[in-house]
Short mmCIF file of C-alpha atoms and ligand atoms in Angstrom, two decimals:
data_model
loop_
_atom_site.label_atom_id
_atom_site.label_comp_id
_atom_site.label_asym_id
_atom_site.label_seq_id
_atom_site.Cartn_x
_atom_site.Cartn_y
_atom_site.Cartn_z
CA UNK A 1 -88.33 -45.15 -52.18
CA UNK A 2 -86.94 -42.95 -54.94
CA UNK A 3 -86.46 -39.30 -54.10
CA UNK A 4 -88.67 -38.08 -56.68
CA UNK A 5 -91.78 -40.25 -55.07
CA UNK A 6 -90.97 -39.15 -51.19
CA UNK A 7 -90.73 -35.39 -52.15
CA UNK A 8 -94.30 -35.41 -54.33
CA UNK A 9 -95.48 -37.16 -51.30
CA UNK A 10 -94.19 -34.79 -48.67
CA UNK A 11 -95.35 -31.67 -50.48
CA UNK A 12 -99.05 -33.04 -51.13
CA UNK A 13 -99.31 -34.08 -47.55
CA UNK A 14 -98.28 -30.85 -46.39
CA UNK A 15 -101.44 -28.78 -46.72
CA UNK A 16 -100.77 -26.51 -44.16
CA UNK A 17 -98.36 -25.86 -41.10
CA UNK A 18 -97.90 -22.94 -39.08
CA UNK A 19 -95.49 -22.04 -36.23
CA UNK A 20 -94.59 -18.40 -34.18
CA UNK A 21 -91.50 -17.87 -32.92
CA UNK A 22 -89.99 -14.79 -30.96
CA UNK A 23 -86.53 -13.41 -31.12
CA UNK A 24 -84.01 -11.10 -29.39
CA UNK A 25 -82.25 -8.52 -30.83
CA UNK A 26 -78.53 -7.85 -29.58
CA UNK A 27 -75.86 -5.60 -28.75
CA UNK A 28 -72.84 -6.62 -29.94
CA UNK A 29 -69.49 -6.29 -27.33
CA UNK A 30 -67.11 -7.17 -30.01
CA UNK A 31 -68.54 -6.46 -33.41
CA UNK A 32 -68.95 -8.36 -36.50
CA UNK A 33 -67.70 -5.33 -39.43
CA UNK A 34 -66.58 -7.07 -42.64
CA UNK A 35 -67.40 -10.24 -43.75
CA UNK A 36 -64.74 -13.48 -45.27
CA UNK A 37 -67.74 -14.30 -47.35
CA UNK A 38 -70.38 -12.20 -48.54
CA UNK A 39 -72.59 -14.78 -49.76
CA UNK A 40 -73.02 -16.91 -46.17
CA UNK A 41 -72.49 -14.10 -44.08
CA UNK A 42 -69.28 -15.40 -42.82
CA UNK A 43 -67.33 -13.00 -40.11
CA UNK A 44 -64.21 -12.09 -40.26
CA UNK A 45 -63.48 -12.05 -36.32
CA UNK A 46 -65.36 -14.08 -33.41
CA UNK A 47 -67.84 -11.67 -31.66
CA UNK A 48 -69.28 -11.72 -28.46
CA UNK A 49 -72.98 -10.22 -27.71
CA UNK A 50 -75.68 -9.76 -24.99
CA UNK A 51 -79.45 -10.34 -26.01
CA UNK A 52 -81.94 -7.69 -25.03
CA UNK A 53 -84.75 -8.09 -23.15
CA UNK A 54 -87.22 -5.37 -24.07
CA UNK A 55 -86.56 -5.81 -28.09
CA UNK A 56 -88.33 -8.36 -29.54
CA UNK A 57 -89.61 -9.43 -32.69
CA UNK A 58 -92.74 -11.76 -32.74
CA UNK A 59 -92.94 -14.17 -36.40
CA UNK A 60 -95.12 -16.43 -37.59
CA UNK A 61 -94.60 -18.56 -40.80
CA UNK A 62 -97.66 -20.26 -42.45
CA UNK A 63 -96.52 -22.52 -45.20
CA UNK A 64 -99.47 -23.42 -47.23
CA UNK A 65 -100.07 -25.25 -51.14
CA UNK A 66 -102.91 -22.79 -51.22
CA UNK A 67 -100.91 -19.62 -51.37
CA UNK A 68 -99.79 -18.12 -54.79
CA UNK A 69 -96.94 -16.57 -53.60
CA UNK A 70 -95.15 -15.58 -50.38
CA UNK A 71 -96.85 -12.65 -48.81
CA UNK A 72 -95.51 -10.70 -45.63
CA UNK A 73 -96.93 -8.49 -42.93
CA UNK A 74 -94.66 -6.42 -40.67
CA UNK A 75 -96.65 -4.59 -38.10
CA UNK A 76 -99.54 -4.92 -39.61
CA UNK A 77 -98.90 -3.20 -42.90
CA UNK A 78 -98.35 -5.58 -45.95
CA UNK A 79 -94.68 -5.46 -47.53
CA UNK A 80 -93.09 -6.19 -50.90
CA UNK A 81 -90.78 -9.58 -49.61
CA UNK A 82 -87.02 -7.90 -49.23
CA UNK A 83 -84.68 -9.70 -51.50
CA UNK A 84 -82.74 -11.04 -48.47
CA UNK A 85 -86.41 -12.60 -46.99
CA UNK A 86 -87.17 -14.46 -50.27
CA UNK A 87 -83.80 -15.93 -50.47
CA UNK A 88 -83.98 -17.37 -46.69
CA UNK A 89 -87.33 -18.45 -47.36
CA UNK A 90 -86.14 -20.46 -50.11
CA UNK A 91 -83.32 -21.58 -48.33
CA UNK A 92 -85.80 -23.40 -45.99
CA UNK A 93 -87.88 -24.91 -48.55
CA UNK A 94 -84.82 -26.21 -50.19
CA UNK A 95 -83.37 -27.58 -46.83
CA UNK A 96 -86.67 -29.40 -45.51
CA UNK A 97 -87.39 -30.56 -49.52
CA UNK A 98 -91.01 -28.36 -49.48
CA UNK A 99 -92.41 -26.22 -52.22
CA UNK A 100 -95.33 -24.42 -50.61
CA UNK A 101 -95.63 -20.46 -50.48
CA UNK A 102 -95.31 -18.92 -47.26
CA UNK A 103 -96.92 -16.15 -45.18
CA UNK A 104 -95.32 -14.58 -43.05
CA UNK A 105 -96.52 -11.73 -40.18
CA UNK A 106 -93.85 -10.02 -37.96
CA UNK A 107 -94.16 -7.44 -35.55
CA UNK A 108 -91.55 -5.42 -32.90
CA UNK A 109 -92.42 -4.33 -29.72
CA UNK A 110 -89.98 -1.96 -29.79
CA UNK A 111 -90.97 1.22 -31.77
CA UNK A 112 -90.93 1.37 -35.14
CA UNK A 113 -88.50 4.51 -36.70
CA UNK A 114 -86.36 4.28 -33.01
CA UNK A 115 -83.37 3.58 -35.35
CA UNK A 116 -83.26 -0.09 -33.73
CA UNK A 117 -81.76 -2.69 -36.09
CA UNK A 118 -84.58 -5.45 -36.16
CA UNK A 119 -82.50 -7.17 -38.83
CA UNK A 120 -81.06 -9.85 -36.02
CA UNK A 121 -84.27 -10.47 -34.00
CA UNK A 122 -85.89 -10.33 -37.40
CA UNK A 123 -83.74 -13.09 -39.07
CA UNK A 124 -83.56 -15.18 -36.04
CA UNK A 125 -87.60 -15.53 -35.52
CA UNK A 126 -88.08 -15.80 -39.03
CA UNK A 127 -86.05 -18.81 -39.34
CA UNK A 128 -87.26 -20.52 -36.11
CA UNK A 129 -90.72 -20.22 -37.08
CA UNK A 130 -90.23 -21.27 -40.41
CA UNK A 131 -87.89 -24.34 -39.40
CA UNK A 132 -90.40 -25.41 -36.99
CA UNK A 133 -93.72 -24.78 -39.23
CA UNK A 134 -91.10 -26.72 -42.47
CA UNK A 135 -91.00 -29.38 -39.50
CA UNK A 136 -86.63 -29.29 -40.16
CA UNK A 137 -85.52 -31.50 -36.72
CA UNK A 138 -82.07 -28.97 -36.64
CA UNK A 139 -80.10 -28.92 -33.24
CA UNK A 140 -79.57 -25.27 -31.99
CA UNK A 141 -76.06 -24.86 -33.63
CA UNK A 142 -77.76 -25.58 -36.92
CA UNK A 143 -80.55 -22.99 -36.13
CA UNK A 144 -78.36 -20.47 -35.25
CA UNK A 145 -75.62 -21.04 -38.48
CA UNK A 146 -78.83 -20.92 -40.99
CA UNK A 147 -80.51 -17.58 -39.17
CA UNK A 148 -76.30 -16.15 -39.46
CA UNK A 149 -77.19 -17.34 -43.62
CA UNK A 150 -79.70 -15.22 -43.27
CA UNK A 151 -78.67 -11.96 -41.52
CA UNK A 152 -74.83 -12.94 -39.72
CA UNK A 153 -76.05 -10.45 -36.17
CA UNK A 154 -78.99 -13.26 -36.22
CA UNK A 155 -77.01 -16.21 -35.50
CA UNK A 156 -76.48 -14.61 -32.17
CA UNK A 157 -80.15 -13.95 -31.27
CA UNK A 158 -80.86 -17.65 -31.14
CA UNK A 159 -79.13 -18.66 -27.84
CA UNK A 160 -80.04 -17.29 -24.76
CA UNK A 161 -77.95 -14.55 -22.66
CA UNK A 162 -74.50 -13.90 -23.29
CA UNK A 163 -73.68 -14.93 -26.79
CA UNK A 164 -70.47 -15.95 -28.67
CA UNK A 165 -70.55 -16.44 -32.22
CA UNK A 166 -67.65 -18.20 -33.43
CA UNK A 167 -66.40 -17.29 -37.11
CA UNK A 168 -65.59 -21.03 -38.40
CA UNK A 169 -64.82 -21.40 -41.65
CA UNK A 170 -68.38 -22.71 -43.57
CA UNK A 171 -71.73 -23.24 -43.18
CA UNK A 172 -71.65 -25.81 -40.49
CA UNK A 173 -68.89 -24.40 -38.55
CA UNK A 174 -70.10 -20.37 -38.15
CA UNK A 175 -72.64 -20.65 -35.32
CA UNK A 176 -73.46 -18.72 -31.86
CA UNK A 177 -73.75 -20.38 -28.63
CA UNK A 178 -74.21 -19.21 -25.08
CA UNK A 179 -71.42 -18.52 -23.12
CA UNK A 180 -73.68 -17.70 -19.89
CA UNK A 181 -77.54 -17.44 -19.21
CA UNK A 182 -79.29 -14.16 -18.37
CA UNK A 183 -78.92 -14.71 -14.67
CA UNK A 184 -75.04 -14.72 -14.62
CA UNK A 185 -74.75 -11.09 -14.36
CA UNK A 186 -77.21 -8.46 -14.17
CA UNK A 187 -76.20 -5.73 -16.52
CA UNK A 188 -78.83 -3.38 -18.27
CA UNK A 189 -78.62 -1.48 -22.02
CA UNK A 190 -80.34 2.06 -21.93
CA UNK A 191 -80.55 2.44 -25.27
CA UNK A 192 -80.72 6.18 -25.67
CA UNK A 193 -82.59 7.24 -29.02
CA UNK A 194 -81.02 10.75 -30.09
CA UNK A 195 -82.13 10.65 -33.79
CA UNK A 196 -84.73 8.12 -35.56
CA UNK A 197 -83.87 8.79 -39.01
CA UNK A 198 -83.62 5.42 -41.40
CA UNK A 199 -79.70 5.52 -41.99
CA UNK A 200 -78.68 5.86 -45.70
CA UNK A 201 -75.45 2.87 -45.74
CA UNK A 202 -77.31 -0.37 -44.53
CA UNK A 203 -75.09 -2.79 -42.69
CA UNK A 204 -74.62 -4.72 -45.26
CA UNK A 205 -73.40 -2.17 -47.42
CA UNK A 206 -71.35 -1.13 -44.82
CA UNK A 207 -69.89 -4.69 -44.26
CA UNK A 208 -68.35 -4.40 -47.93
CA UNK A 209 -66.51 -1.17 -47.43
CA UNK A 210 -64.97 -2.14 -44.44
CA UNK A 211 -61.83 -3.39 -46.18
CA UNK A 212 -61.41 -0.31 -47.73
CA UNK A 213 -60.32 1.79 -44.50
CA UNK A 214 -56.37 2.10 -44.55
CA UNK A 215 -57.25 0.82 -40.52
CA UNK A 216 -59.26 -2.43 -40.92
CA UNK A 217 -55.89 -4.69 -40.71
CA UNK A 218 -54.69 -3.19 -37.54
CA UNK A 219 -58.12 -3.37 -36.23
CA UNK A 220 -58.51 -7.46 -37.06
CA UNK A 221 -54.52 -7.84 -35.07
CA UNK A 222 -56.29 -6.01 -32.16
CA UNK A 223 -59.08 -8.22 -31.76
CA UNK A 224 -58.08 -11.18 -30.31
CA UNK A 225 -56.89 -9.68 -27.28
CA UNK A 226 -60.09 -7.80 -27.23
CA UNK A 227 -62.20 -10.64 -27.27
CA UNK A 228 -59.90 -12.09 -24.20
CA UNK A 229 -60.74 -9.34 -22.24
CA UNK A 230 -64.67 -8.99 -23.29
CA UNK A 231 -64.33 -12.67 -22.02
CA UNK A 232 -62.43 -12.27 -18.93
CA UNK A 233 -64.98 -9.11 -18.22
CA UNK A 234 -67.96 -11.48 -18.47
CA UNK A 235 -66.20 -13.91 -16.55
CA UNK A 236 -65.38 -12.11 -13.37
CA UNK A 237 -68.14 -9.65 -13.55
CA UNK A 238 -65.73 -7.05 -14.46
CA UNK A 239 -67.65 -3.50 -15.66
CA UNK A 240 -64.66 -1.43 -15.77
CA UNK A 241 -62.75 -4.09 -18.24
CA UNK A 242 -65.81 -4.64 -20.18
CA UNK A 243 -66.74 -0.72 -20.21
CA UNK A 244 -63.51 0.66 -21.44
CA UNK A 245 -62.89 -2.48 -23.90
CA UNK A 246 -66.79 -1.61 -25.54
CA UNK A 247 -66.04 1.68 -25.90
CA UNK A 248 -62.92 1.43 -27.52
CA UNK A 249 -64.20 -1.39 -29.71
CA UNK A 250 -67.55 0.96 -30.75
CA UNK A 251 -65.22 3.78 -31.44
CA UNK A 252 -63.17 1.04 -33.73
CA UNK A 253 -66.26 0.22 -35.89
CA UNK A 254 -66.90 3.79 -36.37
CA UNK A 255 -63.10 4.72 -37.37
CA UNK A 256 -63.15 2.31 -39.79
CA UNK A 257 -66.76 3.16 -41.49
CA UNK A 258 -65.82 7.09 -41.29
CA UNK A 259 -62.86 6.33 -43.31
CA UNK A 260 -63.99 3.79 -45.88
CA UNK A 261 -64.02 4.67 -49.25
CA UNK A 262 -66.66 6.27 -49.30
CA UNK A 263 -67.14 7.29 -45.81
CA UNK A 264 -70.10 6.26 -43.65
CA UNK A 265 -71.10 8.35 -41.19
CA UNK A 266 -73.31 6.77 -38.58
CA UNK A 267 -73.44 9.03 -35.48
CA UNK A 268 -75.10 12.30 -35.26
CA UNK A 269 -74.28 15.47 -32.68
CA UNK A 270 -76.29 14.40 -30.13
CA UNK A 271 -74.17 10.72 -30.05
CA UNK A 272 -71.29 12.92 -29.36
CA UNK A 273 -73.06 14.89 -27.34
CA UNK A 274 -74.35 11.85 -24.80
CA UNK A 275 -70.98 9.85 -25.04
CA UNK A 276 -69.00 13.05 -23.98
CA UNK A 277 -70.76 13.17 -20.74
CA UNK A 278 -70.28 9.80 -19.49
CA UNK A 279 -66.57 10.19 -18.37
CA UNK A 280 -68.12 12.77 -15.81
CA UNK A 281 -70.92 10.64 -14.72
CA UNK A 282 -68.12 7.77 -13.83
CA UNK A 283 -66.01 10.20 -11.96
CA UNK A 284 -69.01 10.86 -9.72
CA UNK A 285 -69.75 7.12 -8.88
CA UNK A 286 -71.91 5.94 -11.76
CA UNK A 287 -69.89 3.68 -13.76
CA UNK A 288 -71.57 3.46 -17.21
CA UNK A 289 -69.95 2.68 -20.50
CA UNK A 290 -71.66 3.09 -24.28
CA UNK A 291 -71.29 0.93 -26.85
CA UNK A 292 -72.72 1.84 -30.74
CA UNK A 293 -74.16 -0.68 -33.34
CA UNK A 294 -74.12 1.00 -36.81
CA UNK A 295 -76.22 3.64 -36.41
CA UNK A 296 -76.25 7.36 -34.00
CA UNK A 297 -78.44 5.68 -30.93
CA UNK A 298 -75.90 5.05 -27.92
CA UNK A 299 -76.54 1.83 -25.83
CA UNK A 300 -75.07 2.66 -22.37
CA UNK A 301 -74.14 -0.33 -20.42
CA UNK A 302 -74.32 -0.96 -16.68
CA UNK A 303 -75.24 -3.08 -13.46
CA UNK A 304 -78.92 -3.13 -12.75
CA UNK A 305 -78.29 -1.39 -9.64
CA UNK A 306 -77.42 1.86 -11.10
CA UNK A 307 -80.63 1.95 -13.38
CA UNK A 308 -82.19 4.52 -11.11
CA UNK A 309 -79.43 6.71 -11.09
CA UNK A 310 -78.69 6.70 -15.09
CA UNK A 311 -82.05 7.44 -15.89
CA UNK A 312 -82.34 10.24 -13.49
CA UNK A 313 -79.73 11.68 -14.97
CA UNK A 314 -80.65 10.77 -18.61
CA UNK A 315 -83.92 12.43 -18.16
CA UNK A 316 -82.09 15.83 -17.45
CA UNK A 317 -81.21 15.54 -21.28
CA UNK A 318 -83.37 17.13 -23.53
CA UNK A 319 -81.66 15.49 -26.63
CA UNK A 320 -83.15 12.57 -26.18
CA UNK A 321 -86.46 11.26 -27.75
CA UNK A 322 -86.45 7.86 -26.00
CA UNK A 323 -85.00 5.41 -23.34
CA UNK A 324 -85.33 1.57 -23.73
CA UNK A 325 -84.55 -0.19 -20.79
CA UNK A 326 -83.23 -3.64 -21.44
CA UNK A 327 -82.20 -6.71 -19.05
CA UNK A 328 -79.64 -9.54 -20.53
CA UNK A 329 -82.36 -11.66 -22.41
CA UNK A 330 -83.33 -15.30 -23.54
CA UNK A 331 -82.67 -16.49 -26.84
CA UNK A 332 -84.85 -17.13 -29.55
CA UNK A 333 -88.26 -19.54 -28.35
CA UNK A 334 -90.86 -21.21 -30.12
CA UNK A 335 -94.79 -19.97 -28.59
CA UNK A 336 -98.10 -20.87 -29.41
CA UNK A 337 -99.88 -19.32 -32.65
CA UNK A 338 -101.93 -16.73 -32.38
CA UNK A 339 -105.62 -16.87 -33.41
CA UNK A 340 -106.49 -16.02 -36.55
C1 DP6 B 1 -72.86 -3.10 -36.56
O1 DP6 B 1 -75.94 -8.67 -39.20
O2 DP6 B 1 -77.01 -6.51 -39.92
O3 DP6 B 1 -74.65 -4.46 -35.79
O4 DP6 B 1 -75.06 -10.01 -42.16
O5 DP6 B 1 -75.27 -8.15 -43.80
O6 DP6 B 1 -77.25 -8.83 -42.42
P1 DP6 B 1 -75.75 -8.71 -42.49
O7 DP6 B 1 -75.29 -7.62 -41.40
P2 DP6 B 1 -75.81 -7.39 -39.91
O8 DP6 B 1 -74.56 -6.57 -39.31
C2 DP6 B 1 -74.56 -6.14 -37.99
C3 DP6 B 1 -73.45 -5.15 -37.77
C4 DP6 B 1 -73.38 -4.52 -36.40
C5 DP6 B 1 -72.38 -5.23 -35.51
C6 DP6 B 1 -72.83 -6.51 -34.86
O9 DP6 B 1 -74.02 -6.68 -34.59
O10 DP6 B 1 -71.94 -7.33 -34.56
#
């Protein structure tokens, strides 16, 4: 049958399918800063990430001929589509051969304004729901390279537990994949919120001003051997190699952003403030390390059986707004569609 024929067909048959997804986000261990290409989100350096537990995003994707246009719905208040949305939206429909409009209604359970990025838990539902409710047969490789088309931290929210995201070289060949399931090890983020102000230099902004810090070539002839370690760390259940290896890889990030051209500045006094402490807390037996996404909030790393004691003494600090306790976490999952 001629193209032209099975497409009209496809599209009028398809009068209405829905699916819901839900999504982790993640804290990156070795972080993706800089991209090879802008346009498919392409790293420039393998990066290796844990999924969190208690930071979720819940999507559902209606794809219906009856809609106008696309319409979308994040915690229950109606948004203008972000440029970014429509384009992996369209993505979709161009990948499953589909023309209908789409609706789409998102929430977090984590809190909105906390300074959380929701951009990878975001990207990764989005496009699970909307593969499955597009009814696109893609293996989980495939999901996770078009949610990285999307938003790259996404392509690492769609496997479950201990992530790495391998940089390949195209489309097909930049994709996350587990390197262990929640249960191998049972390390908690506190994520410690110390300021909930929006931040003014998006990641993506700051992605393209990476190159411009005089220290972004040494940093990419570090990384390999940092990624060793992060792996050897996971691997042997190592804290103290993974600790100090985080820490000087968040510090990295942050280096290079506070001297791009122009300079981003992402923490705030109190980031300072909390990090400082930390070498004081490990000399008196609780071994906790912080690493930073791209933004002030710390995420403090540890085993599970020292949760009691960091948040006793994290609740002695009257700089912070907010503690979210989260456990390595599954990936990305299809569930059943709400009621409507
Ligand atoms: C600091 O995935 O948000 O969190 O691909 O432009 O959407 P885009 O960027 P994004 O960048 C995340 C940056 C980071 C580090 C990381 O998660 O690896």
């Amino acid at each position: 049958m001629s193209t032209p024929t099975h497409q009209l067909n496809k599209s009028s048959l398809f009068l209405r399918n829905k699916a819901t997804a839900k999504a982790p986000a993640n804290i990156a261990f070795i972080k993706y800063w800089g991209k090879a290409d802008a346009e498919l989100n392409l790293p420039l350096t393998d990066t290796i990430s844990m999924n969190l537990s208690a930071c979720l995003t819940t999507t559902t994707v209606e794809f219906n001929h009856s809609f106008q246009q696309d319409k979308f719905t994040l915690n229950r208040q109606k948004l203008t589509l972000p440029s970014k949305l429509v384009n992996h939206l369209d993505r979709i429909r161009r990948l499953a051969h589909i023309k209908p409009r789409a609706k789409i209604t998102s929430s977090n359970n984590f809190p909105a304004g906390t300074g959380i990025a929701s951009s990878a838990s975001g990207f990764a539902a989005l496009t699970l729901a909307a593969a499955a409710a597009a009814d696109l047969k893609l293996s989980a490789l495939q999901l996770s390279a078009l949610a990285r088309a999307g938003s790259g931290s996404a392509a690492r929210s769609i496997p479950t537990g201990f992530v790495v995201w391998e940089k390949g070289h195209d489309h097909a060949s930049s994709f996350a994949s587990s390197l262990y399931p929640p249960h191998h090890w049972h390390l908690i983020d506190v994520i410690a919120i110390v300021s909930s102000q929006e931040k003014t230099t998006t990641s993506t902004d700051g992605h393209q001003l990476a190159s411009t810090s005089p220290y972004f070539k040494l940093r990419l002839k570090q990384l390999p051997h940092r990624i060793i370690q992060v792996g050897q760390a996971l691997k042997t259940k190592n804290l103290q190699l993974l600790g100090e290896t985080i820490e000087t890889e968040a510090i990295d990030l942050h280096l290079i952003a506070m001297s791009s051209q122009p300079p981003v500045f992402y923490w705030e006094p109190a980031t300072l403030q909390l990090i400082k402490l930390l070498p004081q807390w490990r000399s008196r037996g609780l071994p906790v390390y912080f690493t930073l996404d791209a933004g002030p909030n710390p995420h403090l790393i540890t085993e599970a059986k020292y949760q009691v004691k960091l948040l006793n003494q994290l609740h002695q600090l009257k700089f912070i707004n907010q503690l979210i306790v989260n456990r390595v976490g599954e990936g990305a999952r299809l569930i059943p569609n709400p009621r409507s």
